[in-house]
mmCIF file as gemmi writes it, N, C-alpha and C atoms, coordinates in Angstrom:
data_model
loop_
_atom_site.group_PDB
_atom_site.id
_atom_site.type_symbol
_atom_site.label_atom_id
_atom_site.label_alt_id
_atom_site.label_comp_id
_atom_site.label_asym_id
_atom_site.label_entity_id
_atom_site.label_seq_id
_atom_site.pdbx_PDB_ins_code
_atom_site.Cartn_x
_atom_site.Cartn_y
_atom_site.Cartn_z
_atom_site.occupancy
_atom_site.B_iso_or_equiv
_atom_site.pdbx_formal_charge
_atom_site.auth_seq_id
_atom_site.auth_asym_id
_atom_site.pdbx_PDB_model_num
ATOM 1 N N . MET Axp A 1 ? 26.009 -50.793 -67.69 1 0 ? 1 A 1
ATOM 2 C CA . MET Axp A 1 ? 27.057 -49.942 -68.233 1 0 ? 1 A 1
ATOM 3 C C . MET Axp A 1 ? 26.689 -49.454 -69.627 1 0 ? 1 A 1
ATOM 4 N N . GLY Axp A 2 ? 26.132 -50.331 -70.451 1 0 ? 2 A 1
ATOM 5 C CA . GLY Axp A 2 ? 25.771 -49.962 -71.815 1 0 ? 2 A 1
ATOM 6 C C . GLY Axp A 2 ? 24.665 -48.925 -71.864 1 0 ? 2 A 1
ATOM 7 N N . ALA Axp A 3 ? 23.695 -49.04 -70.947 1 0 ? 3 A 1
ATOM 8 C CA . ALA Axp A 3 ? 22.592 -48.075 -70.928 1 0 ? 3 A 1
ATOM 9 C C . ALA Axp A 3 ? 23.087 -46.699 -70.507 1 0 ? 3 A 1
ATOM 10 N N . ALA Axp A 4 ? 24.045 -46.661 -69.601 1 0 ? 4 A 1
ATOM 11 C CA . ALA Axp A 4 ? 24.593 -45.377 -69.156 1 0 ? 4 A 1
ATOM 12 C C . ALA Axp A 4 ? 25.361 -44.698 -70.29 1 0 ? 4 A 1
ATOM 13 N N . LEU Axp A 5 ? 26.108 -45.47 -71.056 1 0 ? 5 A 1
ATOM 14 C CA . LEU Axp A 5 ? 26.855 -44.905 -72.178 1 0 ? 5 A 1
ATOM 15 C C . LEU Axp A 5 ? 25.903 -44.396 -73.259 1 0 ? 5 A 1
ATOM 16 N N . GLY Axp A 6 ? 24.856 -45.143 -73.544 1 0 ? 6 A 1
ATOM 17 C CA . GLY Axp A 6 ? 23.868 -44.716 -74.524 1 0 ? 6 A 1
ATOM 18 C C . GLY Axp A 6 ? 23.165 -43.435 -74.105 1 0 ? 6 A 1
ATOM 19 N N . THR Axp A 7 ? 22.824 -43.359 -72.83 1 0 ? 7 A 1
ATOM 20 C CA . THR Axp A 7 ? 22.181 -42.152 -72.306 1 0 ? 7 A 1
ATOM 21 C C . THR Axp A 7 ? 23.121 -40.96 -72.382 1 0 ? 7 A 1
ATOM 22 N N . LEU Axp A 8 ? 24.381 -41.166 -72.049 1 0 ? 8 A 1
ATOM 23 C CA . LEU Axp A 8 ? 25.365 -40.094 -72.12 1 0 ? 8 A 1
ATOM 24 C C . LEU Axp A 8 ? 25.531 -39.59 -73.555 1 0 ? 8 A 1
ATOM 25 N N . LEU Axp A 9 ? 25.621 -40.501 -74.512 1 0 ? 9 A 1
ATOM 26 C CA . LEU Axp A 9 ? 25.753 -40.1 -75.909 1 0 ? 9 A 1
ATOM 27 C C . LEU Axp A 9 ? 24.516 -39.355 -76.393 1 0 ? 9 A 1
ATOM 28 N N . LEU Axp A 10 ? 23.351 -39.797 -75.968 1 0 ? 10 A 1
ATOM 29 C CA . LEU Axp A 10 ? 22.11 -39.124 -76.348 1 0 ? 10 A 1
ATOM 30 C C . LEU Axp A 10 ? 22.064 -37.708 -75.788 1 0 ? 10 A 1
ATOM 31 N N . VAL Axp A 11 ? 22.414 -37.56 -74.534 1 0 ? 11 A 1
ATOM 32 C CA . VAL Axp A 11 ? 22.404 -36.233 -73.904 1 0 ? 11 A 1
ATOM 33 C C . VAL Axp A 11 ? 23.44 -35.317 -74.558 1 0 ? 11 A 1
ATOM 34 N N . LEU Axp A 12 ? 24.621 -35.836 -74.86 1 0 ? 12 A 1
ATOM 35 C CA . LEU Axp A 12 ? 25.648 -35.027 -75.508 1 0 ? 12 A 1
ATOM 36 C C . LEU Axp A 12 ? 25.227 -34.625 -76.92 1 0 ? 12 A 1
ATOM 37 N N . GLY Axp A 13 ? 24.574 -35.522 -77.642 1 0 ? 13 A 1
ATOM 38 C CA . GLY Axp A 13 ? 24.084 -35.187 -78.974 1 0 ? 13 A 1
ATOM 39 C C . GLY Axp A 13 ? 23.047 -34.086 -78.939 1 0 ? 13 A 1
ATOM 40 N N . ILE Axp A 14 ? 22.111 -34.186 -78.015 1 0 ? 14 A 1
ATOM 41 C CA . ILE Axp A 14 ? 21.085 -33.15 -77.877 1 0 ? 14 A 1
ATOM 42 C C . ILE Axp A 14 ? 21.713 -31.836 -77.425 1 0 ? 14 A 1
ATOM 43 N N . ALA Axp A 15 ? 22.697 -31.909 -76.532 1 0 ? 15 A 1
ATOM 44 C CA . ALA Axp A 15 ? 23.376 -30.701 -76.059 1 0 ? 15 A 1
ATOM 45 C C . ALA Axp A 15 ? 24.085 -29.989 -77.203 1 0 ? 15 A 1
ATOM 46 N N . CYS Axp A 16 ? 24.652 -30.731 -78.133 1 0 ? 16 A 1
ATOM 47 C CA . CYS Axp A 16 ? 25.305 -30.114 -79.29 1 0 ? 16 A 1
ATOM 48 C C . CYS Axp A 16 ? 24.306 -29.322 -80.113 1 0 ? 16 A 1
ATOM 49 N N . PHE Axp A 17 ? 23.11 -29.856 -80.321 1 0 ? 17 A 1
ATOM 50 C CA . PHE Axp A 17 ? 22.087 -29.144 -81.08 1 0 ? 17 A 1
ATOM 51 C C . PHE Axp A 17 ? 21.601 -27.904 -80.336 1 0 ? 17 A 1
ATOM 52 N N . VAL Axp A 18 ? 21.456 -27.997 -79.023 1 0 ? 18 A 1
ATOM 53 C CA . VAL Axp A 18 ? 21.001 -26.844 -78.239 1 0 ? 18 A 1
ATOM 54 C C . VAL Axp A 18 ? 22.056 -25.744 -78.255 1 0 ? 18 A 1
ATOM 55 N N . ILE Axp A 19 ? 23.317 -26.118 -78.086 1 0 ? 19 A 1
ATOM 56 C CA . ILE Axp A 19 ? 24.388 -25.123 -78.113 1 0 ? 19 A 1
ATOM 57 C C . ILE Axp A 19 ? 24.464 -24.458 -79.485 1 0 ? 19 A 1
ATOM 58 N N . LYS Axp A 20 ? 24.319 -25.249 -80.547 1 0 ? 20 A 1
ATOM 59 C CA . LYS Axp A 20 ? 24.337 -24.699 -81.908 1 0 ? 20 A 1
ATOM 60 C C . LYS Axp A 20 ? 23.19 -23.716 -82.113 1 0 ? 20 A 1
ATOM 61 N N . ALA Axp A 21 ? 22.034 -24.019 -81.564 1 0 ? 21 A 1
ATOM 62 C CA . ALA Axp A 21 ? 20.872 -23.153 -81.736 1 0 ? 21 A 1
ATOM 63 C C . ALA Axp A 21 ? 21.046 -21.808 -81.03 1 0 ? 21 A 1
ATOM 64 N N . PHE Axp A 22 ? 21.736 -21.787 -79.894 1 0 ? 22 A 1
ATOM 65 C CA . PHE Axp A 22 ? 21.867 -20.563 -79.117 1 0 ? 22 A 1
ATOM 66 C C . PHE Axp A 22 ? 23.183 -19.829 -79.338 1 0 ? 22 A 1
ATOM 67 N N . THR Axp A 23 ? 24.06 -20.352 -80.185 1 0 ? 23 A 1
ATOM 68 C CA . THR Axp A 23 ? 25.321 -19.683 -80.484 1 0 ? 23 A 1
ATOM 69 C C . THR Axp A 23 ? 25.1 -18.734 -81.658 1 0 ? 23 A 1
ATOM 70 N N . PRO Axp A 24 ? 25.503 -17.47 -81.491 1 0 ? 24 A 1
ATOM 71 C CA . PRO Axp A 24 ? 25.26 -16.517 -82.586 1 0 ? 24 A 1
ATOM 72 C C . PRO Axp A 24 ? 26.161 -16.78 -83.791 1 0 ? 24 A 1
ATOM 73 N N . THR Axp A 25 ? 25.63 -16.521 -84.968 1 0 ? 25 A 1
ATOM 74 C CA . THR Axp A 25 ? 26.376 -16.581 -86.221 1 0 ? 25 A 1
ATOM 75 C C . THR Axp A 25 ? 26.537 -15.152 -86.705 1 0 ? 25 A 1
ATOM 76 N N . TYR Axp A 26 ? 27.761 -14.75 -87.018 1 0 ? 26 A 1
ATOM 77 C CA . TYR Axp A 26 ? 27.981 -13.367 -87.404 1 0 ? 26 A 1
ATOM 78 C C . TYR Axp A 26 ? 29.128 -13.253 -88.4 1 0 ? 26 A 1
ATOM 79 N N . LEU Axp A 27 ? 29.166 -12.118 -89.077 1 0 ? 27 A 1
ATOM 80 C CA . LEU Axp A 27 ? 30.256 -11.754 -89.979 1 0 ? 27 A 1
ATOM 81 C C . LEU Axp A 27 ? 31.119 -10.714 -89.277 1 0 ? 27 A 1
ATOM 82 N N . ASP Axp A 28 ? 32.435 -10.906 -89.312 1 0 ? 28 A 1
ATOM 83 C CA . ASP Axp A 28 ? 33.299 -9.888 -88.722 1 0 ? 28 A 1
ATOM 84 C C . ASP Axp A 28 ? 33.592 -8.805 -89.761 1 0 ? 28 A 1
ATOM 85 N N . ALA Axp A 29 ? 34.441 -7.864 -89.404 1 0 ? 29 A 1
ATOM 86 C CA . ALA Axp A 29 ? 34.709 -6.709 -90.269 1 0 ? 29 A 1
ATOM 87 C C . ALA Axp A 29 ? 35.331 -7.107 -91.601 1 0 ? 29 A 1
ATOM 88 N N . SER Axp A 30 ? 36.086 -8.206 -91.637 1 0 ? 30 A 1
ATOM 89 C CA . SER Axp A 30 ? 36.729 -8.617 -92.883 1 0 ? 30 A 1
ATOM 90 C C . SER Axp A 30 ? 35.853 -9.543 -93.722 1 0 ? 30 A 1
ATOM 91 N N . GLY Axp A 31 ? 34.64 -9.825 -93.266 1 0 ? 31 A 1
ATOM 92 C CA . GLY Axp A 31 ? 33.721 -10.659 -94.029 1 0 ? 31 A 1
ATOM 93 C C . GLY Axp A 31 ? 33.818 -12.142 -93.711 1 0 ? 31 A 1
ATOM 94 N N . MET Axp A 32 ? 34.536 -12.515 -92.662 1 0 ? 32 A 1
ATOM 95 C CA . MET Axp A 32 ? 34.676 -13.915 -92.265 1 0 ? 32 A 1
ATOM 96 C C . MET Axp A 32 ? 33.444 -14.341 -91.47 1 0 ? 32 A 1
ATOM 97 N N . LEU Axp A 33 ? 32.839 -15.456 -91.869 1 0 ? 33 A 1
ATOM 98 C CA . LEU Axp A 33 ? 31.675 -15.991 -91.183 1 0 ? 33 A 1
ATOM 99 C C . LEU Axp A 33 ? 32.12 -16.791 -89.971 1 0 ? 33 A 1
ATOM 100 N N . HIS Axp A 34 ? 31.539 -16.489 -88.824 1 0 ? 34 A 1
ATOM 101 C CA . HIS Axp A 34 ? 31.834 -17.224 -87.588 1 0 ? 34 A 1
ATOM 102 C C . HIS Axp A 34 ? 30.579 -17.971 -87.157 1 0 ? 34 A 1
ATOM 103 N N . GLU Axp A 35 ? 30.632 -19.294 -87.195 1 0 ? 35 A 1
ATOM 104 C CA . GLU Axp A 35 ? 29.527 -20.116 -86.725 1 0 ? 35 A 1
ATOM 105 C C . GLU Axp A 35 ? 30.084 -21.445 -86.22 1 0 ? 35 A 1
ATOM 106 N N . SER Axp A 36 ? 29.337 -22.104 -85.392 1 0 ? 36 A 1
ATOM 107 C CA . SER Axp A 36 ? 29.785 -23.372 -84.809 1 0 ? 36 A 1
ATOM 108 C C . SER Axp A 36 ? 29.165 -24.536 -85.573 1 0 ? 36 A 1
ATOM 109 N N . PHE Axp A 37 ? 29.499 -24.646 -86.85 1 0 ? 37 A 1
ATOM 110 C CA . PHE Axp A 37 ? 28.933 -25.683 -87.707 1 0 ? 37 A 1
ATOM 111 C C . PHE Axp A 37 ? 29.373 -27.082 -87.281 1 0 ? 37 A 1
ATOM 112 N N . PHE Axp A 38 ? 30.547 -27.202 -86.673 1 0 ? 38 A 1
ATOM 113 C CA . PHE Axp A 38 ? 31.061 -28.509 -86.271 1 0 ? 38 A 1
ATOM 114 C C . PHE Axp A 38 ? 30.159 -29.23 -85.277 1 0 ? 38 A 1
ATOM 115 N N . LEU Axp A 39 ? 29.26 -28.502 -84.615 1 0 ? 39 A 1
ATOM 116 C CA . LEU Axp A 39 ? 28.369 -29.132 -83.643 1 0 ? 39 A 1
ATOM 117 C C . LEU Axp A 39 ? 27.292 -29.983 -84.301 1 0 ? 39 A 1
ATOM 118 N N . LEU Axp A 40 ? 26.932 -29.68 -85.552 1 0 ? 40 A 1
ATOM 119 C CA . LEU Axp A 40 ? 25.901 -30.474 -86.229 1 0 ? 40 A 1
ATOM 120 C C . LEU Axp A 40 ? 26.34 -31.917 -86.451 1 0 ? 40 A 1
ATOM 121 N N . PRO Axp A 41 ? 27.496 -32.189 -87.075 1 0 ? 41 A 1
ATOM 122 C CA . PRO Axp A 41 ? 27.883 -33.597 -87.232 1 0 ? 41 A 1
ATOM 123 C C . PRO Axp A 41 ? 28.155 -34.285 -85.894 1 0 ? 41 A 1
ATOM 124 N N . LEU Axp A 42 ? 28.673 -33.545 -84.913 1 0 ? 42 A 1
ATOM 125 C CA . LEU Axp A 42 ? 28.876 -34.141 -83.587 1 0 ? 42 A 1
ATOM 126 C C . LEU Axp A 42 ? 27.548 -34.527 -82.944 1 0 ? 42 A 1
ATOM 127 N N . GLY Axp A 43 ? 26.537 -33.677 -83.119 1 0 ? 43 A 1
ATOM 128 C CA . GLY Axp A 43 ? 25.217 -33.968 -82.567 1 0 ? 43 A 1
ATOM 129 C C . GLY Axp A 43 ? 24.595 -35.185 -83.218 1 0 ? 43 A 1
ATOM 130 N N . PHE Axp A 44 ? 24.676 -35.254 -84.556 1 0 ? 44 A 1
ATOM 131 C CA . PHE Axp A 44 ? 24.127 -36.424 -85.243 1 0 ? 44 A 1
ATOM 132 C C . PHE Axp A 44 ? 24.896 -37.696 -84.897 1 0 ? 44 A 1
ATOM 133 N N . ALA Axp A 45 ? 26.212 -37.594 -84.76 1 0 ? 45 A 1
ATOM 134 C CA . ALA Axp A 45 ? 27.017 -38.759 -84.378 1 0 ? 45 A 1
ATOM 135 C C . ALA Axp A 45 ? 26.616 -39.256 -82.985 1 0 ? 45 A 1
ATOM 136 N N . GLY Axp A 46 ? 26.384 -38.323 -82.073 1 0 ? 46 A 1
ATOM 137 C CA . GLY Axp A 46 ? 25.958 -38.719 -80.736 1 0 ? 46 A 1
ATOM 138 C C . GLY Axp A 46 ? 24.595 -39.386 -80.736 1 0 ? 46 A 1
ATOM 139 N N . LEU Axp A 47 ? 23.675 -38.85 -81.529 1 0 ? 47 A 1
ATOM 140 C CA . LEU Axp A 47 ? 22.335 -39.448 -81.597 1 0 ? 47 A 1
ATOM 141 C C . LEU Axp A 47 ? 22.358 -40.83 -82.228 1 0 ? 47 A 1
ATOM 142 N N . PHE Axp A 48 ? 23.091 -40.982 -83.33 1 0 ? 48 A 1
ATOM 143 C CA . PHE Axp A 48 ? 23.131 -42.271 -83.994 1 0 ? 48 A 1
ATOM 144 C C . PHE Axp A 48 ? 23.9 -43.314 -83.19 1 0 ? 48 A 1
ATOM 145 N N . ALA Axp A 49 ? 24.93 -42.879 -82.459 1 0 ? 49 A 1
ATOM 146 C CA . ALA Axp A 49 ? 25.694 -43.819 -81.645 1 0 ? 49 A 1
ATOM 147 C C . ALA Axp A 49 ? 24.895 -44.281 -80.426 1 0 ? 49 A 1
ATOM 148 N N . ALA Axp A 50 ? 24.002 -43.419 -79.948 1 0 ? 50 A 1
ATOM 149 C CA . ALA Axp A 50 ? 23.204 -43.795 -78.797 1 0 ? 50 A 1
ATOM 150 C C . ALA Axp A 50 ? 22.211 -44.862 -79.171 1 0 ? 50 A 1
């Protein structure tokens, strides 16, 4: 059970980094920056927890 949970956390952490890499970052017309920065701490948390 523990190995399955560790593997799941590792895969989810890596998936967060991959999604962050392929998600576009852009400025809208009013100058607001849109990016998925929240995926970085989630990815690191998943890697360290695994």
